[in-house]
């Protein structure tokens, strides 16, 4: 049984799906105005592992992670770069996907964009207006938090505490300072950048919170199992999503479980442009650090806890993965059956316990020690297979021993030369075979002619 900590109830709960034949999960994805930092990556990786676990346990899982492609930050980036909104969002969406792929994340089932769901957003706002949960004021449409008495259930905030002294932005047209915008009129910059759509309330664009309510409904329906995102989104974003969706769909529970990943900080400070401490995934990759090392480093603390990023974390992860890969030296990894059925039981149990990845990593270390201590070759191979399958389950050990330790080597070229040499030997052209061996040597590649007639390098 899978257990998950539910931010809504503040308890670790047994996960009981709405329909165990089809699990549904929505996660707040990136705002595409810049390349991903390691905080964004932490969030993507946490839900990537949860996705694998749910698929393993239940089979069919629909995982939706949206792309916020209309937002003030995007508009500012387009203005600064004198570029169109579309070229900014297309560029950074592609970059985000590439970066997450480098970190061995699989693609979600759907990645809807806010701008492709404007009709659904407008219909949802109309619904809220008709049911008196929203009101128009000076070309804006606001959600009325007083119309939803359960407001604050997720964050613990009380409606009457959200007064003028709080950090909620006060607008002169709002009935209550906590009311938030569902639709705002286009301003001069919106006209210049064409970041506006027609609506019953004039040309404008949606507020951020309503986008996620609309996309969750469009792809998963009124009720679904899990809603995830970083803990920074608990309030106001997720609180507002709940208020909108539950008000629009009377009797709906919206998301049954709320999962939040802890924040990642750099040297114990919040990552921020003004502190010049933003660590980008792309910069780490460009400096030669492998995606898998970054992934492993992001597993360092339990997903709900904060993660304090330091340079040392990277080196520790590199060491650990080097140690793990050394165990694969004599294993034909390609022959390992990728089906997950033999993933080590204790390893899976750790993941089922509120996604305890650090505990699962301890189990991997214990398995590595066992493999090293075993002299029985058959047992060693079986243990190694189970070890590899477990590690791969969380997106590690995806390479072979050779790929891992031969950075910057053109594998295809080596394979081509090895095959050429094989053919030369077969034709008894030993001169040519020796020349190829020398050529490989100059490339710092040693080849071994094994007793069983195979050649490895
Ligand atoms: P954003 O692109 O800022 O909208 O964020 C995309 C996802 O990354 C959201 O689920 C955020 O909650 C999450 N996120 C953003 N910054 C961090 C961080 N420093 N640590 C962990 N998660 C984060
Ligand atoms: Zn969202």
PDB file of N, CA, C and O in Angstrom, residues 75 108 115 133 360 389:
ATOM      1  N   UNK A  75       5.847  38.212 -19.939  1.00  0.00           N
ATOM      2  CA  UNK A  75       5.645  39.476 -20.656  1.00  0.00           C
ATOM      3  C   UNK A  75       6.868  40.389 -20.440  1.00  0.00           C
ATOM      4  O   UNK A  75       7.375  40.997 -21.385  1.00  0.00           O
ATOM      5  N   UNK A 108       5.509  13.686 -18.847  1.00  0.00           N
ATOM      6  CA  UNK A 108       4.168  13.454 -18.296  1.00  0.00           C
ATOM      7  C   UNK A 108       3.220  13.009 -19.420  1.00  0.00           C
ATOM      8  O   UNK A 108       3.541  13.159 -20.602  1.00  0.00           O
ATOM      9  N   UNK A 115      -2.257  28.933 -22.705  1.00  0.00           N
ATOM     10  CA  UNK A 115      -2.780  29.671 -23.864  1.00  0.00           C
ATOM     11  C   UNK A 115      -3.613  28.790 -24.803  1.00  0.00           C
ATOM     12  O   UNK A 115      -4.333  29.307 -25.640  1.00  0.00           O
ATOM     13  N   UNK A 133     -19.872  33.395  -7.149  1.00  0.00           N
ATOM     14  CA  UNK A 133     -18.578  33.236  -6.470  1.00  0.00           C
ATOM     15  C   UNK A 133     -17.561  34.231  -7.033  1.00  0.00           C
ATOM     16  O   UNK A 133     -16.450  34.333  -6.540  1.00  0.00           O
ATOM     17  N   UNK A 360      15.471   4.569   0.336  1.00  0.00           N
ATOM     18  CA  UNK A 360      15.680   3.665  -0.813  1.00  0.00           C
ATOM     19  C   UNK A 360      17.155   3.698  -1.234  1.00  0.00           C
ATOM     20  O   UNK A 360      17.725   2.668  -1.612  1.00  0.00           O
ATOM     21  N   UNK A 389      17.917  -2.822 -11.513  1.00  0.00           N
ATOM     22  CA  UNK A 389      16.483  -2.572 -11.722  1.00  0.00           C
ATOM     23  C   UNK A 389      15.952  -1.585 -10.690  1.00  0.00           C
ATOM     24  O   UNK A 389      15.148  -0.711 -11.014  1.00  0.00           O
TER      25      UNK A 389
END
